[in-house]
């Protein structure tokens, strides 16, 4: 196999489309995407019916690279008979479930790149020649199978962040946003559960609203370290850093300038809420206080310093940042809207360790820097390069352009000899 792509998310699907549109047919045919789930679902854990993307539908997998592509979101809407309705909706931001449907449609529409489902990659390692040089890559899977390939593209996303303070609680009482939809379905919606949501950004707010609406008698409390919920920074001026053309500027900038850009743009993608969600939560809290029946509570400027499981309930120790006062809060379930780890995903770090790399870095073309492989087997990392490629790296905004750049890099260094599958 020439190229193995880990994860059938937006990044590798965009890459697959770019291969089919830009590369010789045999390269696309020698490419395979492997996905651990049995289908393509965007943001699977938080695929709630009322959630919307924060990104324009024009920033799909292809349009910014090839506006005439048959793989566009507009063509998807046309193919499923919803183009008129979407236009009439009058929005640039589709519902999340509609983007998810689009991604599955793209996967089903690929003509030469293959997609395998229900295959979980557990480890990656270099394949070495007798002289010790790297000649390809080995991927091990949970079912015992192995695939070898000359090139890798890793687009499986970052690992969920579960703060150490919650390690003392039983796993069945802690639900991270990445697994919310699957886990919450097992609970009785008529029961008077007590939910505590940790976090103060969009995912935490969506968790809070989901349990508040889905469990009509439940007590729902959000605990956050910030002074309160805030809007995303969405100025049209600052949003220009999400242009694909800005990546070159960011990559070429001194490290100090990169840090400033990332710091100032943090609220445009993290630690904020979409205006509609912010308004919804504020009005709901206002109405509950007006009626005297308060089920939605916000606890601000507060740290969770410890947890324990006692008498069948999760007990959180809270410290007020303003006063230093310590208190306790009991819950049946703790929902984590705590995002993702900043460190490289375990799959990537494991490969780096096997290569003996002191740090994981990529070049401008998203290629893992491995001494001795400059013109040979490559590993492309997608969605984990904010420090070098800017805050847009993990978002839909740059997928179309990035996939084209990776394909061009593959074509520049392509060799005729490739490894073949062994399982």
CSV table of C-alpha atoms in Angstrom, one decimal, residues 12-280:
chain,number,residue,atom,x,y,z
A,12,UNK,CA,-8.5,12.4,5.7
A,13,UNK,CA,-11.7,12.5,3.7
A,14,UNK,CA,-10.5,15.9,2.3
A,15,UNK,CA,-7.2,14.2,1.5
A,16,UNK,CA,-9.0,11.4,-0.3
A,17,UNK,CA,-10.9,13.8,-2.4
A,18,UNK,CA,-7.8,15.7,-3.3
A,19,UNK,CA,-6.1,12.4,-4.3
A,20,UNK,CA,-8.9,11.5,-6.6
A,21,UNK,CA,-9.0,15.0,-8.2
A,22,UNK,CA,-5.2,15.8,-8.3
A,23,UNK,CA,-3.2,12.7,-8.3
A,24,UNK,CA,-2.6,9.9,-10.8
A,25,UNK,CA,-5.2,7.1,-10.5
A,26,UNK,CA,-2.8,4.5,-9.2
A,27,UNK,CA,-1.9,6.7,-6.1
A,28,UNK,CA,-5.5,7.0,-5.2
A,29,UNK,CA,-6.1,3.3,-5.7
A,30,UNK,CA,-3.2,2.5,-3.5
A,31,UNK,CA,-4.6,4.6,-0.7
A,32,UNK,CA,-6.8,3.3,2.1
A,33,UNK,CA,-8.6,5.1,5.0
A,34,UNK,CA,-9.2,3.0,8.2
A,35,UNK,CA,-11.8,4.1,10.7
A,36,UNK,CA,-12.4,2.6,14.1
A,37,UNK,CA,-16.2,3.2,14.1
A,38,UNK,CA,-18.7,1.5,11.8
A,39,UNK,CA,-19.6,4.7,10.0
A,40,UNK,CA,-18.5,8.3,9.5
A,41,UNK,CA,-20.0,10.6,12.1
A,42,UNK,CA,-18.8,14.2,12.7
A,43,UNK,CA,-18.4,15.0,16.4
A,44,UNK,CA,-20.0,11.7,17.3
A,45,UNK,CA,-20.3,12.3,21.0
A,46,UNK,CA,-22.1,15.6,20.6
A,47,UNK,CA,-24.2,15.1,17.5
A,48,UNK,CA,-27.2,16.7,19.1
A,49,UNK,CA,-30.1,17.6,16.8
A,50,UNK,CA,-30.0,21.4,17.5
A,51,UNK,CA,-26.3,21.9,17.3
A,52,UNK,CA,-24.8,24.0,14.5
A,53,UNK,CA,-21.4,24.3,13.0
A,54,UNK,CA,-19.6,27.6,13.7
A,55,UNK,CA,-18.0,27.5,10.2
A,56,UNK,CA,-19.4,28.5,6.8
A,57,UNK,CA,-20.7,25.7,4.6
A,58,UNK,CA,-18.4,27.0,1.9
A,59,UNK,CA,-15.5,25.8,4.0
A,60,UNK,CA,-16.3,22.2,3.2
A,61,UNK,CA,-13.8,19.6,2.1
A,62,UNK,CA,-13.2,21.0,-1.4
A,63,UNK,CA,-14.7,24.4,-2.3
A,64,UNK,CA,-11.8,26.6,-1.3
A,65,UNK,CA,-9.5,24.4,-3.4
A,66,UNK,CA,-11.8,23.5,-6.2
A,67,UNK,CA,-15.2,25.4,-6.3
A,68,UNK,CA,-16.4,23.1,-9.2
A,69,UNK,CA,-15.8,19.9,-7.4
A,70,UNK,CA,-18.6,17.3,-7.3
A,71,UNK,CA,-17.7,16.6,-3.7
A,72,UNK,CA,-18.9,20.0,-2.4
A,73,UNK,CA,-21.4,20.5,0.3
A,74,UNK,CA,-23.8,22.3,-2.1
A,75,UNK,CA,-23.7,19.2,-4.4
A,76,UNK,CA,-24.4,17.0,-1.4
A,77,UNK,CA,-27.5,19.1,-0.6
A,78,UNK,CA,-28.6,18.9,-4.3
A,79,UNK,CA,-28.0,15.1,-4.4
A,80,UNK,CA,-30.2,14.5,-1.3
A,81,UNK,CA,-32.9,17.0,-2.4
A,82,UNK,CA,-32.4,19.6,0.3
A,83,UNK,CA,-30.7,22.5,-1.6
A,84,UNK,CA,-33.9,24.6,-1.8
A,85,UNK,CA,-34.6,24.2,1.8
A,86,UNK,CA,-31.1,25.0,2.9
A,87,UNK,CA,-31.1,28.2,0.8
A,88,UNK,CA,-34.4,29.2,2.3
A,89,UNK,CA,-33.0,28.6,5.8
A,90,UNK,CA,-30.8,31.6,5.2
A,91,UNK,CA,-27.7,30.6,7.1
A,92,UNK,CA,-24.0,30.0,6.4
A,93,UNK,CA,-23.7,27.5,9.3
A,94,UNK,CA,-25.4,24.1,8.8
A,95,UNK,CA,-26.6,21.9,11.5
A,96,UNK,CA,-24.0,19.5,12.8
A,97,UNK,CA,-26.0,16.5,11.7
A,98,UNK,CA,-26.1,17.8,8.2
A,99,UNK,CA,-22.3,18.1,8.0
A,100,UNK,CA,-22.1,14.6,9.4
A,101,UNK,CA,-24.4,13.4,6.6
A,102,UNK,CA,-22.2,15.2,4.1
A,103,UNK,CA,-19.0,13.5,5.4
A,104,UNK,CA,-20.6,10.0,5.1
A,105,UNK,CA,-21.8,10.9,1.6
A,106,UNK,CA,-18.3,11.9,0.6
A,107,UNK,CA,-16.9,8.6,1.9
A,108,UNK,CA,-19.6,6.7,0.0
A,109,UNK,CA,-18.9,8.7,-3.2
A,110,UNK,CA,-15.1,8.0,-3.4
A,111,UNK,CA,-14.3,6.2,-6.6
A,112,UNK,CA,-10.8,5.0,-6.0
A,113,UNK,CA,-9.7,5.6,-2.4
A,114,UNK,CA,-11.0,2.7,-0.2
A,115,UNK,CA,-12.5,3.1,3.3
A,116,UNK,CA,-12.4,0.3,5.9
A,117,UNK,CA,-14.7,0.6,9.0
A,118,UNK,CA,-14.5,-1.1,12.4
A,119,UNK,CA,-10.7,-1.2,12.4
A,120,UNK,CA,-9.0,0.3,15.4
A,121,UNK,CA,-5.3,1.2,15.0
A,122,UNK,CA,-3.4,0.4,18.2
A,123,UNK,CA,0.2,1.2,17.3
A,124,UNK,CA,2.4,2.6,14.6
A,125,UNK,CA,6.0,1.8,14.0
A,126,UNK,CA,8.7,2.2,11.3
A,127,UNK,CA,9.6,-0.6,8.9
A,128,UNK,CA,13.3,-0.7,8.6
A,129,UNK,CA,15.7,-2.0,5.9
A,130,UNK,CA,18.8,-4.0,6.8
A,131,UNK,CA,20.9,-0.9,7.0
A,132,UNK,CA,18.5,0.5,9.6
A,133,UNK,CA,16.9,3.2,7.3
A,134,UNK,CA,13.1,3.7,7.3
A,135,UNK,CA,11.5,2.2,4.3
A,136,UNK,CA,7.9,2.4,5.3
A,137,UNK,CA,5.4,2.1,8.2
A,138,UNK,CA,3.6,-0.6,10.0
A,139,UNK,CA,0.1,-0.2,11.5
A,140,UNK,CA,-1.1,-2.8,14.1
A,141,UNK,CA,-4.9,-3.1,14.6
A,142,UNK,CA,-7.0,-4.4,17.5
A,143,UNK,CA,-8.2,-7.4,15.5
A,144,UNK,CA,-4.6,-8.6,15.1
A,145,UNK,CA,-4.2,-7.5,11.5
A,146,UNK,CA,-1.3,-5.5,10.1
A,147,UNK,CA,-1.0,-3.0,7.3
A,148,UNK,CA,2.3,-1.7,5.9
A,149,UNK,CA,2.5,1.4,3.7
A,150,UNK,CA,5.1,3.7,2.4
A,151,UNK,CA,3.3,6.8,3.6
A,152,UNK,CA,1.0,7.6,6.5
A,153,UNK,CA,-1.6,10.3,7.2
A,154,UNK,CA,-2.8,10.6,10.8
A,155,UNK,CA,-6.0,12.4,11.2
A,156,UNK,CA,-7.6,10.8,14.2
A,157,UNK,CA,-7.8,13.9,16.3
A,158,UNK,CA,-6.4,14.6,19.8
A,159,UNK,CA,-7.1,12.6,22.9
A,160,UNK,CA,-9.9,13.6,25.3
A,161,UNK,CA,-8.8,15.7,28.3
A,162,UNK,CA,-10.0,14.1,31.6
A,163,UNK,CA,-8.5,16.1,34.5
A,164,UNK,CA,-6.7,14.1,37.1
A,165,UNK,CA,-9.1,15.5,39.8
A,166,UNK,CA,-11.8,13.2,38.5
A,167,UNK,CA,-9.7,9.9,38.6
A,168,UNK,CA,-11.2,9.0,42.0
A,169,UNK,CA,-14.7,8.7,40.6
A,170,UNK,CA,-16.1,5.5,39.0
A,171,UNK,CA,-15.8,5.6,35.2
A,172,UNK,CA,-19.6,5.1,34.8
A,173,UNK,CA,-20.2,8.3,36.7
A,174,UNK,CA,-18.0,10.5,34.5
A,175,UNK,CA,-19.0,11.3,30.9
A,176,UNK,CA,-16.7,13.3,28.6
A,177,UNK,CA,-18.3,15.2,25.8
A,178,UNK,CA,-16.7,12.9,23.2
A,179,UNK,CA,-18.9,10.0,24.5
A,180,UNK,CA,-22.0,11.9,25.7
A,181,UNK,CA,-24.5,10.8,23.1
A,182,UNK,CA,-23.8,7.1,23.5
A,183,UNK,CA,-23.5,7.2,27.3
A,184,UNK,CA,-26.5,9.4,28.1
A,185,UNK,CA,-28.9,7.1,26.2
A,186,UNK,CA,-28.7,4.6,29.0
A,187,UNK,CA,-30.2,6.9,31.6
A,188,UNK,CA,-33.9,7.3,32.5
A,189,UNK,CA,-35.0,10.7,31.3
A,190,UNK,CA,-37.8,10.8,33.9
A,191,UNK,CA,-35.4,10.3,36.8
A,192,UNK,CA,-34.4,13.2,39.0
A,193,UNK,CA,-30.7,13.0,38.3
A,194,UNK,CA,-28.2,15.6,39.5
A,195,UNK,CA,-25.7,16.6,36.8
A,196,UNK,CA,-22.6,18.7,37.2
A,197,UNK,CA,-21.0,20.0,34.1
A,198,UNK,CA,-17.3,21.0,34.2
A,199,UNK,CA,-16.1,23.7,31.8
A,200,UNK,CA,-17.1,27.1,30.5
A,201,UNK,CA,-16.9,26.9,26.7
A,202,UNK,CA,-19.2,25.7,23.9
A,203,UNK,CA,-19.0,22.0,24.5
A,204,UNK,CA,-19.7,22.4,28.2
A,205,UNK,CA,-22.7,24.7,27.5
A,206,UNK,CA,-24.1,22.2,25.0
A,207,UNK,CA,-23.8,19.5,27.7
A,208,UNK,CA,-25.6,21.7,30.2
A,209,UNK,CA,-28.4,22.5,27.8
A,210,UNK,CA,-28.7,18.9,26.6
A,211,UNK,CA,-29.3,17.4,30.1
A,212,UNK,CA,-31.5,20.4,31.1
A,213,UNK,CA,-33.8,19.7,28.2
A,214,UNK,CA,-33.4,16.0,28.0
A,215,UNK,CA,-34.1,15.4,31.7
A,216,UNK,CA,-37.0,17.7,32.7
A,217,UNK,CA,-36.7,17.0,36.4
A,218,UNK,CA,-32.9,17.0,36.7
A,219,UNK,CA,-30.8,19.5,38.6
A,220,UNK,CA,-28.1,20.8,36.3
A,221,UNK,CA,-25.1,22.8,37.5
A,222,UNK,CA,-22.2,24.2,35.5
A,223,UNK,CA,-18.9,24.8,37.3
A,224,UNK,CA,-16.2,26.9,35.7
A,225,UNK,CA,-13.0,28.7,36.5
A,226,UNK,CA,-13.8,31.8,34.5
A,227,UNK,CA,-15.9,34.8,35.6
A,228,UNK,CA,-18.8,33.8,33.4
A,229,UNK,CA,-19.8,32.6,30.0
A,230,UNK,CA,-18.5,34.6,27.1
A,231,UNK,CA,-19.2,35.1,23.4
A,232,UNK,CA,-16.7,33.8,20.8
A,233,UNK,CA,-14.4,36.5,19.5
A,234,UNK,CA,-15.9,36.7,16.0
A,235,UNK,CA,-14.7,40.0,14.5
A,236,UNK,CA,-14.3,39.9,10.7
A,237,UNK,CA,-10.9,41.4,11.1
A,238,UNK,CA,-9.5,38.7,13.5
A,239,UNK,CA,-11.3,36.0,11.5
A,240,UNK,CA,-8.8,36.6,8.7
A,241,UNK,CA,-6.3,34.5,10.6
A,242,UNK,CA,-8.6,31.5,9.5
A,243,UNK,CA,-7.8,32.1,5.9
A,244,UNK,CA,-5.7,29.3,4.3
A,245,UNK,CA,-3.4,32.0,3.0
A,246,UNK,CA,-2.5,33.1,6.5
A,247,UNK,CA,-0.8,29.8,7.3
A,248,UNK,CA,2.4,30.8,5.4
A,249,UNK,CA,2.5,34.0,7.4
A,250,UNK,CA,2.0,32.2,10.7
A,251,UNK,CA,4.5,29.5,9.9
A,252,UNK,CA,7.2,32.0,8.9
A,253,UNK,CA,6.7,34.2,12.0
A,254,UNK,CA,9.0,34.1,15.0
A,255,UNK,CA,8.0,31.9,17.9
A,256,UNK,CA,7.1,34.9,20.1
A,257,UNK,CA,4.8,36.2,17.4
A,258,UNK,CA,3.1,32.8,17.0
A,259,UNK,CA,2.5,32.7,20.8
A,260,UNK,CA,0.9,36.2,20.7
A,261,UNK,CA,-1.4,35.2,17.8
A,262,UNK,CA,-2.5,32.0,19.5
A,263,UNK,CA,-3.1,33.8,22.8
A,264,UNK,CA,-5.1,36.6,21.2
A,265,UNK,CA,-7.1,34.2,19.0
A,266,UNK,CA,-7.9,31.8,21.9
A,267,UNK,CA,-11.4,33.2,22.4
A,268,UNK,CA,-12.2,32.8,18.8
A,269,UNK,CA,-12.2,29.0,19.0
A,270,UNK,CA,-11.8,28.1,22.7
A,271,UNK,CA,-13.3,29.3,26.0
A,272,UNK,CA,-16.3,30.9,24.3
A,273,UNK,CA,-19.9,30.2,23.2
A,274,UNK,CA,-21.9,30.9,20.1
A,275,UNK,CA,-24.1,33.9,20.7
A,276,UNK,CA,-27.3,31.9,20.3
A,277,UNK,CA,-26.3,29.4,23.0
A,278,UNK,CA,-25.3,32.2,25.3
A,279,UNK,CA,-28.6,33.9,24.9
A,280,UNK,CA,-30.6,30.7,25.3
